[in-house]
Amino acid sequence: MAHSRQVLIFNTGSSSLKFAVVDPGSGEASLSGIADSLGGPEPALEWKIRDNEEQIQLSTGANHGDAIRVLVEEILAGLPELHGQLVAVGHRVVHGGEEFADSALIDSQVIEAIEKCAHLAPLHNPAALAGIRAAKQAFPELPQVAVFDTAFHQTLPQHAFLYALPYQLYREHKIRRYGMHGTSHKFVSERAAALLQRPLSKTNTITAHLGNGASITAVKGGVSVDTSMGMTPLEGLVMGSRCGDIDPGVLVHLGDALEYSPEALNQVLNRESGLLGISELSNDCRELEQAATDGHRGALLALEIFCYRLAKYVAAYTLPLRRVHGLVFTGGIGENSSWIRARTMHWLGAISYELDSQQNEQMRYGAEGLISRAGTPPALVIPTNEEWVIARDAARLVEGRGT
Ligand code: ADP
């Protein structure tokens, strides 16, 4: 049997750990799973090997390290062939600040730099560091690679990444726009160039990653030139429970006149706004579509605001690109919701986009292709694969160091 390389991928949240074993050549995941409710009374670990799904309960209070130990001792131990093919561990890290414009082989300096960026992502980076430390202990023989959500956007020009705040806040505190979802925007922009049969360096795309979190990026010749998320994932599009763009004066008013504390502001902006806040029903697009079909006015309004904001960004991002070769929809909503795509394309009629309704209805559950009419600006659906980008980057960096 041919020797195949595999990368073990970790995506660590504060109370969860997603993992997968991915072939960097094909993107195929032979094992994937999630440990959930870590640190709580009933943590559990679920995993899937090809089409077989299994689940076990973890002991009360089990942490990331415990979950990784179970992964090694109970799952990988039963798959010696797969275990033997691992060449690296790849970690998703949300914030690389200005420290990282590319993925990095993890050593003590890289860990220090990730710690240095932790104030920019106080919930996410410490979780990623916990995952890195636990993985180093469990796999001391494997090189570890950090792949940053922000790295792809380090090419943004100053006029796109600076806020119109006193410059000193950037100089001294690094307050600026960084952008997120970089692995996804990179993946689908490259895939779009391939589907459009154009060289990447001559292809301009607008990529809309629409999941629970949502962001949109202008990609010029493979390079990110503007993106909707800012210093934190709150800026930009309407999201499941985040508000996206808002007049900052509203925050001052909420604090002053309504006595919201910083914690309460954080809660309302991140967890109680967006589709959930407007609809007063749900943050889940599928549920809202069903409710809107049944006549729920809040659901209908939430979906409409989502699409209108999205279309405004698409129109704005034609500016840095001048010529747009493809508009890409991806993420759980972008890949599956013909409703969101149709309404967004309706607004985009103002700049000549036209929907092919039949094609639009067919694009879901992993399908890929055009949803625009022939002869009109191309709009496509492309399923994202962030894990494949992480696996590819990890394999590239490990090869680069000559192992
Ligand atoms: P996350 O950002 O958590 O990774 P996903 O990319 O999985 O999120 O996207 C989750 C969103 O995708 C949810 O709002 C969900 O309702 C939506 N979604 C998934 N499938 C469909 C579908 N068939 N139709 C409409 N929306 C869908």
Short mmCIF file of C-alpha atoms and ligand atoms in Angstrom, two decimals:
data_model
loop_
_atom_site.label_atom_id
_atom_site.label_comp_id
_atom_site.label_asym_id
_atom_site.label_seq_id
_atom_site.Cartn_x
_atom_site.Cartn_y
_atom_site.Cartn_z
CA MET A 1 0.00 0.00 0.00
CA ALA A 2 1.30 3.46 -0.89
CA HIS A 3 2.57 5.49 2.06
CA SER A 4 0.06 8.21 2.80
CA ARG A 5 0.62 11.28 4.99
CA GLN A 6 -2.05 12.44 7.39
CA VAL A 7 -2.39 15.53 9.56
CA LEU A 8 -4.20 15.57 12.89
CA ILE A 9 -6.14 18.81 13.25
CA PHE A 10 -7.35 20.47 16.43
CA ASN A 11 -9.83 23.30 16.65
CA THR A 12 -10.03 24.19 20.32
CA GLY A 13 -12.84 26.23 21.87
CA SER A 14 -13.13 27.22 25.52
CA SER A 15 -15.21 24.12 26.36
CA SER A 16 -14.86 22.06 23.21
CA LEU A 17 -12.24 20.35 21.10
CA LYS A 18 -12.92 19.46 17.47
CA PHE A 19 -10.47 17.09 15.84
CA ALA A 20 -9.94 15.44 12.48
CA VAL A 21 -7.37 13.37 10.65
CA VAL A 22 -7.07 14.81 7.16
CA ASP A 23 -5.10 13.79 4.08
CA PRO A 24 -3.32 17.00 2.94
CA GLY A 25 -3.30 15.73 -0.66
CA SER A 26 -7.00 15.00 -1.11
CA GLY A 27 -8.62 16.82 1.83
CA GLU A 28 -10.37 13.60 2.81
CA ALA A 29 -11.02 13.21 6.55
CA SER A 30 -10.73 9.60 7.68
CA LEU A 31 -11.56 10.45 11.29
CA SER A 32 -13.39 13.42 12.77
CA GLY A 33 -14.99 14.19 16.09
CA ILE A 34 -15.73 16.61 18.89
CA ALA A 35 -15.32 16.62 22.64
CA ASP A 36 -17.99 18.86 24.09
CA SER A 37 -18.95 20.42 27.44
CA LEU A 38 -15.34 20.11 28.68
CA GLY A 39 -14.92 21.26 32.28
CA GLY A 40 -18.65 20.68 32.88
CA PRO A 41 -20.59 17.94 34.64
CA GLU A 42 -21.25 15.79 31.55
CA PRO A 43 -18.52 16.07 28.95
CA ALA A 44 -18.78 13.70 26.00
CA LEU A 45 -16.72 12.72 23.01
CA GLU A 46 -18.28 11.80 19.66
CA TRP A 47 -16.37 10.65 16.63
CA LYS A 48 -16.84 9.31 13.16
CA ILE A 49 -14.56 6.95 11.26
CA ARG A 50 -15.68 7.05 7.66
CA ASP A 51 -19.44 6.42 8.12
CA ASN A 52 -19.32 4.83 11.59
CA GLU A 53 -20.36 7.09 14.44
CA GLU A 54 -19.56 6.45 18.10
CA GLN A 55 -19.84 8.31 21.38
CA ILE A 56 -18.50 7.97 24.92
CA GLN A 57 -19.07 9.90 28.12
CA LEU A 58 -15.97 11.52 29.65
CA SER A 59 -15.49 11.81 33.39
CA THR A 60 -16.96 14.89 35.12
CA GLY A 61 -14.73 17.95 34.72
CA ALA A 62 -12.58 16.35 31.96
CA ASN A 63 -10.45 19.02 30.24
CA HIS A 64 -8.80 19.36 26.80
CA GLY A 65 -5.83 17.22 27.88
CA ASP A 66 -8.17 14.46 29.09
CA ALA A 67 -10.05 14.50 25.79
CA ILE A 68 -6.80 14.23 23.84
CA ARG A 69 -5.70 11.32 26.05
CA VAL A 70 -8.94 9.48 25.24
CA LEU A 71 -8.41 10.24 21.56
CA VAL A 72 -4.93 8.69 21.70
CA GLU A 73 -5.66 5.74 23.98
CA GLU A 74 -9.15 4.73 22.90
CA ILE A 75 -9.45 5.83 19.30
CA LEU A 76 -6.04 6.13 17.62
CA ALA A 77 -4.72 3.07 19.49
CA GLY A 78 -7.31 1.04 17.58
CA LEU A 79 -6.16 2.56 14.28
CA PRO A 80 -2.39 1.89 14.29
CA GLU A 81 -2.09 2.34 10.53
CA LEU A 82 -3.63 5.80 10.65
CA HIS A 83 -1.65 6.74 13.75
CA GLY A 84 1.56 5.70 11.97
CA GLN A 85 0.80 8.00 9.05
CA LEU A 86 0.55 11.21 11.11
CA VAL A 87 3.22 13.73 10.07
CA ALA A 88 2.04 16.79 11.99
CA VAL A 89 -0.57 18.30 14.28
CA GLY A 90 -2.26 21.41 12.88
CA HIS A 91 -3.98 23.86 15.24
CA ARG A 92 -6.53 26.48 14.29
CA VAL A 93 -5.67 29.70 16.12
CA VAL A 94 -8.15 32.56 15.83
CA HIS A 95 -5.92 35.61 16.33
CA GLY A 96 -2.39 36.06 15.06
CA GLY A 97 -2.50 39.87 15.37
CA GLU A 98 0.24 41.50 13.28
CA GLU A 99 2.64 38.76 14.36
CA PHE A 100 1.62 36.19 11.75
CA ALA A 101 1.04 36.65 8.02
CA ASP A 102 1.33 32.90 7.42
CA SER A 103 1.00 29.64 9.33
CA ALA A 104 3.91 28.80 11.63
CA LEU A 105 5.75 25.78 13.00
CA ILE A 106 5.18 25.99 16.74
CA ASP A 107 8.19 26.60 18.98
CA SER A 108 8.56 28.60 22.18
CA GLN A 109 8.78 31.90 20.28
CA VAL A 110 5.56 31.18 18.39
CA ILE A 111 3.80 30.29 21.65
CA GLU A 112 4.98 33.58 23.13
CA ALA A 113 3.70 35.48 20.11
CA ILE A 114 0.29 33.76 20.34
CA GLU A 115 0.17 34.72 24.02
CA LYS A 116 1.01 38.29 23.02
CA CYS A 117 -2.07 38.40 20.75
CA ALA A 118 -4.36 36.88 23.40
CA HIS A 119 -5.72 40.29 24.47
CA LEU A 120 -7.19 40.60 20.95
CA ALA A 121 -9.10 37.28 21.31
CA PRO A 122 -9.41 36.70 25.06
CA LEU A 123 -11.82 33.76 24.70
CA HIS A 124 -10.20 32.01 21.75
CA ASN A 125 -6.41 32.26 21.96
CA PRO A 126 -6.04 30.88 25.51
CA ALA A 127 -8.18 27.88 24.45
CA ALA A 128 -5.95 27.29 21.43
CA LEU A 129 -2.87 27.47 23.67
CA ALA A 130 -4.41 24.89 26.01
CA GLY A 131 -4.96 22.64 22.99
CA ILE A 132 -1.37 23.16 21.78
CA ARG A 133 0.10 22.33 25.20
CA ALA A 134 -2.04 19.19 25.56
CA ALA A 135 -1.20 18.05 22.02
CA LYS A 136 2.54 18.58 22.58
CA GLN A 137 2.34 16.30 25.59
CA ALA A 138 0.31 13.65 23.80
CA PHE A 139 2.37 13.73 20.56
CA PRO A 140 5.89 14.77 21.58
CA GLU A 141 7.32 13.25 18.40
CA LEU A 142 5.11 15.23 16.00
CA PRO A 143 5.77 18.80 14.80
CA GLN A 144 2.93 21.19 15.65
CA VAL A 145 1.74 23.92 13.30
CA ALA A 146 -0.45 26.96 14.06
CA VAL A 147 -2.81 28.18 11.32
CA PHE A 148 -4.31 31.62 11.97
CA ASP A 149 -7.76 32.91 10.98
CA THR A 150 -6.27 36.37 10.63
CA ALA A 151 -3.12 35.55 8.59
CA PHE A 152 -4.75 35.68 5.13
CA HIS A 153 -5.87 39.26 5.81
CA GLN A 154 -2.44 40.61 6.75
CA THR A 155 -2.22 41.85 3.14
CA LEU A 156 -4.95 44.46 3.73
CA PRO A 157 -3.69 47.95 2.87
CA GLN A 158 -3.65 50.58 5.64
CA HIS A 159 -6.61 52.45 4.16
CA ALA A 160 -8.68 49.26 4.60
CA PHE A 161 -7.44 48.10 7.99
CA LEU A 162 -7.25 51.34 9.99
CA TYR A 163 -10.16 52.71 11.98
CA ALA A 164 -10.62 56.47 11.85
CA LEU A 165 -9.62 56.68 15.52
CA PRO A 166 -6.64 58.55 16.96
CA TYR A 167 -3.63 56.94 15.25
CA GLN A 168 -1.97 56.52 18.62
CA LEU A 169 -4.52 53.77 19.47
CA TYR A 170 -3.12 51.75 16.59
CA ARG A 171 0.50 52.65 17.28
CA GLU A 172 0.40 51.84 20.96
CA HIS A 173 -2.41 49.32 21.32
CA LYS A 174 -2.65 47.72 17.86
CA ILE A 175 -6.31 48.64 17.59
CA ARG A 176 -7.11 48.03 13.93
CA ARG A 177 -9.11 45.68 11.71
CA TYR A 178 -7.65 42.17 11.38
CA GLY A 179 -10.40 40.06 9.77
CA MET A 180 -11.20 36.39 10.43
CA HIS A 181 -12.24 33.21 8.58
CA GLY A 182 -9.01 33.58 6.55
CA THR A 183 -8.61 29.85 5.85
CA SER A 184 -12.11 29.69 4.40
CA HIS A 185 -11.77 32.83 2.24
CA LYS A 186 -8.41 31.57 0.96
CA PHE A 187 -9.78 28.12 0.15
CA VAL A 188 -12.88 29.21 -1.74
CA SER A 189 -11.12 32.03 -3.62
CA GLU A 190 -8.57 29.50 -4.91
CA ARG A 191 -11.30 27.02 -5.76
CA ALA A 192 -13.27 29.74 -7.57
CA ALA A 193 -10.29 30.55 -9.79
CA ALA A 194 -10.01 26.84 -10.66
CA LEU A 195 -13.75 26.56 -11.43
CA LEU A 196 -13.67 29.73 -13.51
CA GLN A 197 -10.61 28.32 -15.31
CA ARG A 198 -8.52 31.41 -14.61
CA PRO A 199 -5.06 31.78 -13.11
CA LEU A 200 -5.38 32.75 -9.43
CA SER A 201 -3.11 35.78 -9.89
CA LYS A 202 -5.58 37.21 -12.41
CA THR A 203 -8.81 36.34 -10.60
CA ASN A 204 -10.76 38.76 -8.40
CA THR A 205 -13.42 37.31 -6.14
CA ILE A 206 -15.80 38.43 -3.41
CA THR A 207 -16.13 35.56 -0.96
CA ALA A 208 -19.04 35.46 1.50
CA HIS A 209 -18.52 33.01 4.35
CA LEU A 210 -21.96 32.70 5.95
CA GLY A 211 -22.17 30.42 8.98
CA ASN A 212 -23.09 31.25 12.57
CA GLY A 213 -20.31 33.79 12.26
CA ALA A 214 -20.23 35.54 8.88
CA SER A 215 -17.70 37.62 6.97
CA ILE A 216 -17.07 38.76 3.43
CA THR A 217 -13.73 39.39 1.73
CA ALA A 218 -12.49 41.08 -1.44
CA VAL A 219 -9.72 38.91 -2.89
CA LYS A 220 -7.60 40.42 -5.67
CA GLY A 221 -5.40 37.95 -7.52
CA GLY A 222 -5.38 35.59 -4.52
CA VAL A 223 -4.65 38.37 -2.02
CA SER A 224 -7.11 39.68 0.59
CA VAL A 225 -7.58 43.45 0.09
CA ASP A 226 -10.60 44.12 2.31
CA THR A 227 -12.71 42.12 4.72
CA SER A 228 -15.72 42.78 6.91
CA MET A 229 -14.63 41.53 10.34
CA GLY A 230 -12.56 43.92 12.39
CA MET A 231 -10.41 43.76 15.48
CA THR A 232 -12.94 41.23 16.76
CA PRO A 233 -15.49 39.03 14.95
CA LEU A 234 -18.28 41.50 15.78
CA GLU A 235 -17.88 43.87 12.84
CA GLY A 236 -19.49 43.57 9.45
CA LEU A 237 -22.34 41.31 8.37
CA VAL A 238 -25.41 40.37 10.40
CA MET A 239 -24.67 37.01 12.06
CA GLY A 240 -26.54 34.32 14.00
CA SER A 241 -26.40 36.20 17.29
CA ARG A 242 -23.86 39.01 16.59
CA CYS A 243 -24.98 42.43 15.46
CA GLY A 244 -22.28 43.22 12.89
CA ASP A 245 -21.87 46.92 11.96
CA ILE A 246 -23.46 49.33 14.40
CA ASP A 247 -23.19 53.03 15.25
CA PRO A 248 -20.65 53.04 18.11
CA GLY A 249 -22.71 55.84 19.64
CA VAL A 250 -25.33 53.19 20.44
CA LEU A 251 -22.84 51.52 22.78
CA VAL A 252 -22.16 54.79 24.57
CA HIS A 253 -25.90 55.32 24.91
CA LEU A 254 -26.49 51.79 26.21
CA GLY A 255 -23.73 52.30 28.77
CA ASP A 256 -24.72 55.83 29.82
CA ALA A 257 -28.48 55.99 29.57
CA LEU A 258 -29.38 52.33 30.12
CA GLU A 259 -26.47 51.47 32.44
CA TYR A 260 -25.22 48.43 30.54
CA SER A 261 -21.96 47.16 32.03
CA PRO A 262 -19.12 46.09 29.65
CA GLU A 263 -20.10 42.45 30.31
CA ALA A 264 -23.75 43.17 29.52
CA LEU A 265 -22.72 44.97 26.32
CA ASN A 266 -20.58 42.02 25.32
CA GLN A 267 -23.47 39.66 25.96
CA VAL A 268 -26.04 41.66 24.00
CA LEU A 269 -23.77 42.36 21.01
CA ASN A 270 -22.35 38.84 20.71
CA ARG A 271 -25.10 36.57 21.93
CA GLU A 272 -28.47 38.31 21.77
CA SER A 273 -28.34 40.25 18.51
CA GLY A 274 -28.18 39.34 14.82
CA LEU A 275 -30.78 36.94 13.39
CA LEU A 276 -31.75 35.90 16.92
CA GLY A 277 -32.17 39.43 18.22
CA ILE A 278 -34.23 40.70 15.31
CA SER A 279 -36.44 37.62 14.92
CA GLU A 280 -36.90 37.07 18.68
CA LEU A 281 -37.03 33.45 17.64
CA SER A 282 -33.76 31.78 16.63
CA ASN A 283 -30.19 32.25 15.40
CA ASP A 284 -30.62 29.32 13.04
CA CYS A 285 -31.20 30.19 9.40
CA ARG A 286 -33.03 26.96 8.60
CA GLU A 287 -35.48 27.49 11.44
CA LEU A 288 -36.04 31.11 10.40
CA GLU A 289 -36.76 30.13 6.79
CA GLN A 290 -39.39 27.68 8.00
CA ALA A 291 -40.92 30.26 10.32
CA ALA A 292 -40.89 32.95 7.63
CA THR A 293 -42.65 30.55 5.25
CA ASP A 294 -45.27 30.06 7.98
CA GLY A 295 -45.74 33.84 8.21
CA HIS A 296 -43.51 34.78 11.20
CA ARG A 297 -42.81 38.49 10.61
CA GLY A 298 -39.74 38.69 12.83
CA ALA A 299 -38.12 35.80 10.99
CA LEU A 300 -38.85 37.40 7.63
CA LEU A 301 -37.44 40.74 8.77
CA ALA A 302 -34.28 39.14 10.18
CA LEU A 303 -33.58 37.30 6.90
CA GLU A 304 -34.21 40.46 4.89
CA ILE A 305 -31.83 42.57 6.98
CA PHE A 306 -29.20 39.82 6.67
CA CYS A 307 -29.47 39.80 2.85
CA TYR A 308 -29.62 43.57 2.46
CA ARG A 309 -26.46 44.09 4.57
CA LEU A 310 -24.70 41.32 2.64
CA ALA A 311 -25.62 42.81 -0.74
CA LYS A 312 -24.39 46.26 0.38
CA TYR A 313 -20.99 44.76 1.18
CA VAL A 314 -20.81 42.99 -2.18
CA ALA A 315 -21.49 46.27 -3.95
CA ALA A 316 -18.86 48.05 -1.83
CA TYR A 317 -16.20 45.42 -2.53
CA THR A 318 -16.41 45.92 -6.27
CA LEU A 319 -14.44 49.15 -5.55
CA PRO A 320 -11.07 47.66 -4.57
CA LEU A 321 -11.44 44.90 -7.18
CA ARG A 322 -12.75 47.02 -10.09
CA ARG A 323 -13.48 43.87 -12.10
CA VAL A 324 -15.12 41.00 -10.17
CA HIS A 325 -14.78 37.57 -11.75
CA GLY A 326 -16.84 35.70 -9.20
CA LEU A 327 -19.06 36.17 -6.13
CA VAL A 328 -18.79 33.10 -3.90
CA PHE A 329 -21.29 31.88 -1.29
CA THR A 330 -19.93 29.46 1.32
CA GLY A 331 -20.39 28.34 4.97
CA GLY A 332 -23.49 26.51 6.28
CA ILE A 333 -25.85 29.27 5.07
CA GLY A 334 -24.00 30.15 1.86
CA GLU A 335 -23.77 26.50 0.82
CA ASN A 336 -27.35 25.53 1.66
CA SER A 337 -29.74 28.45 1.83
CA SER A 338 -31.28 29.11 -1.58
CA TRP A 339 -33.47 31.70 0.19
CA ILE A 340 -30.56 33.86 1.39
CA ARG A 341 -28.81 33.58 -1.97
CA ALA A 342 -31.96 34.49 -3.90
CA ARG A 343 -32.77 37.57 -1.80
CA THR A 344 -29.15 38.76 -1.86
CA MET A 345 -29.03 38.33 -5.63
CA HIS A 346 -32.32 40.24 -5.85
CA TRP A 347 -30.69 43.29 -4.22
CA LEU A 348 -27.62 42.81 -6.40
CA GLY A 349 -29.79 43.17 -9.50
CA ALA A 350 -28.86 46.86 -9.20
CA ILE A 351 -25.33 45.94 -10.30
CA SER A 352 -26.39 43.46 -13.00
CA TYR A 353 -26.39 40.18 -11.06
CA GLU A 354 -29.12 37.76 -12.19
CA LEU A 355 -30.08 34.53 -10.48
CA ASP A 356 -30.63 31.23 -12.26
CA SER A 357 -33.41 30.00 -9.94
CA GLN A 358 -33.17 26.38 -11.01
CA GLN A 359 -29.45 26.21 -10.43
CA ASN A 360 -29.90 28.01 -7.12
CA GLU A 361 -32.35 25.39 -5.84
CA GLN A 362 -29.97 22.59 -6.75
CA MET A 363 -26.99 23.98 -4.83
CA ARG A 364 -26.98 22.40 -1.36
CA TYR A 365 -25.45 19.57 0.65
CA GLY A 366 -21.99 19.92 -0.81
CA ALA A 367 -22.89 20.82 -4.40
CA GLU A 368 -20.62 23.28 -6.19
CA GLY A 369 -21.22 25.52 -9.19
CA LEU A 370 -22.77 28.63 -10.72
CA ILE A 371 -26.11 30.08 -9.61
CA SER A 372 -26.09 33.09 -11.96
CA ARG A 373 -27.55 33.26 -15.46
CA ALA A 374 -25.20 32.89 -18.41
CA GLY A 375 -23.89 36.25 -19.58
CA THR A 376 -24.38 37.95 -16.18
CA PRO A 377 -21.77 38.49 -13.41
CA PRO A 378 -20.85 35.00 -12.14
CA ALA A 379 -22.08 33.98 -8.66
CA LEU A 380 -21.07 30.58 -7.33
CA VAL A 381 -21.63 28.22 -4.45
CA ILE A 382 -18.42 26.57 -3.20
CA PRO A 383 -18.36 24.36 -0.08
CA THR A 384 -15.55 25.48 2.18
CA ASN A 385 -12.95 23.14 3.67
CA GLU A 386 -10.96 24.92 6.38
CA GLU A 387 -9.53 21.65 7.64
CA TRP A 388 -7.97 20.94 4.29
CA VAL A 389 -6.19 24.31 4.35
CA ILE A 390 -4.86 23.54 7.84
CA ALA A 391 -3.68 20.08 6.73
CA ARG A 392 -2.01 21.49 3.60
CA ASP A 393 -0.25 24.25 5.52
CA ALA A 394 0.94 21.85 8.22
CA ALA A 395 2.31 19.41 5.61
CA ARG A 396 3.99 22.27 3.70
CA LEU A 397 5.73 23.64 6.79
CA VAL A 398 6.84 20.22 7.99
CA GLU A 399 8.29 19.42 4.58
CA GLY A 400 9.96 22.82 4.51
CA ARG A 401 11.94 22.02 7.63
CA GLY A 402 13.22 18.81 5.97
CA THR A 403 11.52 16.09 7.99
P1 ADP B 1 -20.46 27.61 12.12
O1 ADP B 1 -20.11 29.04 11.88
O2 ADP B 1 -20.91 27.33 13.52
O3 ADP B 1 -19.42 26.63 11.58
P2 ADP B 1 -22.07 26.63 9.91
O4 ADP B 1 -21.14 27.03 8.82
O5 ADP B 1 -22.26 25.18 10.18
O6 ADP B 1 -21.79 27.39 11.26
O7 ADP B 1 -23.51 27.26 9.53
C1 ADP B 1 -24.59 27.15 10.39
C2 ADP B 1 -25.80 27.86 9.73
O8 ADP B 1 -26.08 27.22 8.47
C3 ADP B 1 -27.06 27.79 10.57
O9 ADP B 1 -27.70 29.06 10.59
C4 ADP B 1 -27.92 26.80 9.77
O10 ADP B 1 -29.29 27.02 9.94
C5 ADP B 1 -27.49 27.08 8.36
N1 ADP B 1 -27.89 25.99 7.47
C6 ADP B 1 -27.41 24.73 7.41
N2 ADP B 1 -28.11 23.99 6.51
C7 ADP B 1 -29.07 24.81 5.98
C8 ADP B 1 -30.10 24.66 5.01
N3 ADP B 1 -30.31 23.50 4.39
N4 ADP B 1 -30.85 25.72 4.72
C9 ADP B 1 -30.66 26.91 5.33
N5 ADP B 1 -29.70 27.12 6.26
C10 ADP B 1 -28.91 26.09 6.59
#
